[in-house]
C-alpha positions as CSV (number, residue, x, y, z in Angstrom):
1,M,-26.7,-8.3,17.3
2,I,-23.0,-10.1,17.4
3,E,-22.7,-9.9,13.3
4,F,-23.4,-6.4,13.5
5,L,-21.1,-5.4,16.2
6,W,-18.4,-7.4,14.5
7,I,-18.8,-5.3,11.3
8,L,-18.8,-2.3,13.0
9,F,-15.7,-3.4,14.9
10,S,-13.9,-4.3,11.3
11,Y,-14.3,-1.2,9.8
12,L,-13.4,1.2,12.9
13,F,-10.1,-1.0,13.4
14,A,-9.6,-1.0,9.9
15,S,-9.8,3.0,10.1
16,I,-6.8,3.2,12.7
17,P,-4.4,5.3,10.1
18,N,-1.1,3.1,11.4
19,G,0.7,4.9,8.1
20,Y,-0.3,8.2,9.0
21,L,0.7,7.3,12.9
22,I,3.8,5.4,11.6
23,T,5.5,8.0,9.6
24,K,4.4,10.9,12.1
25,W,6.5,8.9,15.1
26,M,9.0,7.9,12.6
27,S,9.9,11.1,10.3
28,G,7.7,13.8,11.8
29,K,5.9,14.2,8.1
30,D,2.7,14.2,7.4
31,I,2.3,11.2,4.7
32,R,-1.1,13.3,3.5
33,K,0.9,15.9,2.3
34,L,3.6,13.3,0.1
35,G,3.3,11.7,-2.9
36,Y,0.2,10.5,-3.8
37,Q,-1.0,11.7,-0.6
38,K,-2.6,8.2,0.3
39,L,-1.8,5.9,3.3
40,S,-0.8,3.3,1.3
41,G,2.6,1.3,2.4
42,S,3.7,2.0,-1.3
43,N,3.3,5.9,-1.1
44,I,5.2,5.8,2.3
45,I,7.9,3.5,1.1
46,Q,8.8,6.0,-1.8
47,N,8.4,9.1,0.0
48,V,9.3,8.3,3.8
49,G,11.5,5.0,3.5
50,M,11.3,1.1,3.5
51,L,10.8,0.6,7.5
52,P,7.5,2.4,7.7
53,G,6.0,1.4,4.6
54,L,6.8,-2.0,5.5
55,L,5.3,-1.8,8.9
56,S,2.4,0.4,7.9
57,G,1.8,-2.9,4.9
58,V,2.0,-5.6,7.6
59,L,-0.6,-3.8,9.9
60,D,-3.0,-3.4,7.0
61,V,-2.5,-6.9,6.1
62,F,-3.4,-7.4,9.8
63,K,-6.9,-5.9,9.4
64,G,-8.3,-8.1,6.6
65,V,-6.9,-10.9,8.3
66,L,-8.6,-10.0,11.9
67,A,-11.6,-8.9,10.2
68,V,-12.4,-12.6,8.7
69,F,-10.6,-15.0,11.2
70,G,-12.6,-12.8,14.1
71,A,-15.8,-13.8,11.9
72,Q,-14.8,-17.5,11.6
73,T,-13.9,-17.5,15.2
74,L,-17.1,-16.3,16.0
75,G,-19.1,-18.7,14.2
76,L,-20.1,-16.2,11.7
77,S,-21.6,-17.6,8.2
78,I,-19.9,-17.4,5.2
79,A,-21.6,-14.2,4.1
80,F,-20.6,-12.3,7.3
81,Q,-16.9,-13.5,7.3
82,A,-17.1,-12.2,3.4
83,L,-19.1,-8.7,5.0
84,A,-16.3,-8.3,7.8
85,G,-13.6,-8.1,4.8
86,V,-15.7,-5.6,2.7
87,F,-15.9,-3.3,5.9
88,A,-12.3,-3.7,6.5
89,L,-11.3,-2.8,3.0
90,C,-13.7,0.4,3.4
91,G,-12.1,1.3,6.6
92,Q,-8.7,1.0,5.5
93,M,-9.9,2.9,2.1
94,W,-12.2,5.6,4.0
95,P,-11.0,5.9,7.4
96,L,-13.4,7.0,10.3
97,F,-10.2,8.9,11.9
98,L,-8.6,10.9,8.9
99,N,-11.1,12.3,6.9
100,F,-12.4,9.2,5.0
101,W,-8.9,9.2,3.2
102,G,-6.6,6.6,3.6
103,G,-5.0,3.9,1.4
104,R,-5.6,1.8,-1.9
105,G,-6.8,-1.5,-0.2
106,G,-4.2,-4.1,-1.6
107,S,-2.9,-5.1,1.7
108,V,-6.1,-5.5,3.4
109,L,-7.3,-7.4,0.1
110,I,-3.9,-9.5,0.9
111,G,-4.8,-10.4,4.5
112,V,-8.7,-11.3,3.6
113,L,-7.8,-13.6,0.8
114,S,-5.0,-15.5,2.9
115,I,-7.9,-16.4,5.3
116,L,-10.1,-17.1,2.7
117,S,-8.1,-18.9,0.4
118,W,-4.3,-19.2,0.3
119,K,-4.7,-20.9,-2.9
120,I,-6.6,-18.0,-5.0
121,L,-4.4,-15.7,-3.1
122,L,-1.3,-17.0,-4.3
123,I,-2.9,-16.8,-7.9
124,S,-4.1,-13.5,-8.0
125,A,-0.7,-12.2,-6.1
126,A,1.4,-13.5,-8.5
127,L,-0.7,-12.0,-11.7
128,W,-0.3,-8.6,-9.7
129,L,3.5,-9.4,-9.3
130,L,4.0,-10.4,-13.4
131,C,2.2,-7.0,-14.2
132,K,4.8,-5.0,-12.0
133,I,7.7,-6.6,-13.2
134,I,6.3,-6.4,-16.9
135,S,5.8,-2.7,-16.5
136,R,7.1,-0.5,-13.9
137,D,5.0,2.8,-14.5
138,K,1.5,1.0,-14.9
139,G,1.8,-2.7,-14.1
140,S,1.0,-1.9,-10.1
141,S,-2.1,-0.2,-10.9
142,I,-3.2,-2.6,-13.6
143,G,-2.4,-5.9,-11.6
144,M,-4.0,-4.2,-8.6
145,L,-7.1,-4.3,-10.7
146,L,-6.5,-7.5,-11.8
147,F,-6.3,-8.9,-8.4
148,P,-10.0,-8.9,-7.2
149,I,-10.9,-10.0,-10.8
150,S,-8.7,-12.9,-11.0
151,A,-10.0,-13.7,-7.3
152,I,-13.9,-13.7,-8.7
153,I,-12.6,-16.0,-11.1
154,L,-11.2,-18.2,-9.4
155,G,-13.6,-17.9,-6.8
156,F,-16.4,-19.1,-8.8
157,Y,-14.1,-21.8,-10.4
158,F,-13.0,-23.4,-7.4
159,E,-16.7,-22.8,-5.8
160,I,-15.6,-21.0,-2.9
161,E,-18.5,-18.9,-2.1
162,S,-16.9,-16.5,0.5
163,V,-13.9,-15.7,-1.9
164,Y,-16.4,-14.4,-5.0
165,I,-18.6,-12.7,-2.0
166,F,-15.9,-10.9,-1.1
167,S,-14.2,-9.9,-4.0
168,I,-16.9,-8.9,-6.1
169,P,-17.5,-5.8,-3.9
170,A,-14.0,-5.8,-3.3
171,L,-13.5,-4.8,-7.0
172,F,-16.1,-2.3,-7.2
173,L,-14.9,-0.3,-4.3
174,V,-11.3,-0.5,-5.4
175,L,-12.4,1.2,-8.4
176,L,-14.7,4.0,-6.4
177,Q,-12.0,5.0,-4.5
178,R,-9.7,5.2,-7.5
179,V,-12.2,7.3,-9.5
180,L,-13.5,9.7,-6.4
181,G,-10.0,10.5,-5.4
182,K,-9.1,12.4,-2.7
183,P,-12.8,13.8,-1.2
184,G,-13.9,16.6,-2.9
185,S,-11.4,16.2,-5.8
186,L,-14.1,14.6,-8.5
187,W,-16.0,17.6,-8.6
188,K,-13.3,20.1,-9.7
189,I,-12.0,18.0,-12.4
190,K,-12.2,19.7,-15.9
191,D,-10.5,17.6,-17.9
192,K,-12.6,14.3,-18.3
193,K,-9.6,12.2,-19.1
194,I,-8.3,12.2,-15.6
195,I,-11.0,10.3,-14.6
196,L,-9.7,7.4,-16.9
197,Y,-6.3,7.7,-15.7
198,R,-7.5,7.3,-12.1
199,F,-9.6,4.1,-13.0
200,F,-6.8,2.4,-14.9
201,L,-3.7,3.9,-13.5
202,D,-5.0,5.1,-10.2
203,R,-3.5,8.7,-10.6
204,D,-4.2,12.1,-12.3
205,T,-1.9,12.2,-15.2
206,L,-0.6,9.8,-17.9
207,K,3.0,9.8,-16.9
208,R,3.7,8.8,-13.0
209,R,6.7,11.0,-13.1
210,G,5.3,14.1,-13.6
211,H,2.3,13.3,-11.4
212,L,5.0,12.9,-8.4
213,L,7.1,15.9,-9.0
214,K,3.6,18.2,-9.9
215,N,1.9,16.8,-6.6
216,R,4.4,16.0,-4.6
217,G,3.7,18.3,-1.1
218,R,0.2,19.8,-2.1
219,T,-3.2,18.0,-2.7
220,S,-4.2,17.0,-6.3
221,D,-7.4,18.1,-7.5
222,G,-7.2,17.8,-11.0
């Protein structure tokens, strides 16, 4: 019962749409109608401002931290610690309180790994950052994919069971959220290349600038 309640709490707490609430409070805007229309800190930074974006990102990191640290404090097994992190990730990407349309999950990944293994977090985050430096346009989205992949590999290498138990489903969920896009949009896609763009680049077009200009202020459905 304790395991079930904590996992449920991890999802519900992560479902709190702090990005939406902060943006509304600080600017009066609806982040769901700006840029990529996601609750990610990067979308808020690009379309609202640095302060609300950073604040939202920090709170998203805390969601992952709390899920795993709380499970450890309750004496739950390694498997349930990882599972709590997985459900926190689900809550941030598919929040119950905002029609199941949230952020990309990167901040929660950072929060979870900060508790499971600082060493693996730093290596994986460095790889993510390197991708962003190499390519400003595609580096962030590709680095986001490499983040859980490197965590899986390093988890096996360092024999940290909780890391790869968390990172394997986390990679699947990140890819699933990308491909599904905004709820209901996948079924409206006519050009199948858009699915590949979503898979690798987390957007509906090859060029970032064109996507933002086309979709700012309206729903992107392919």
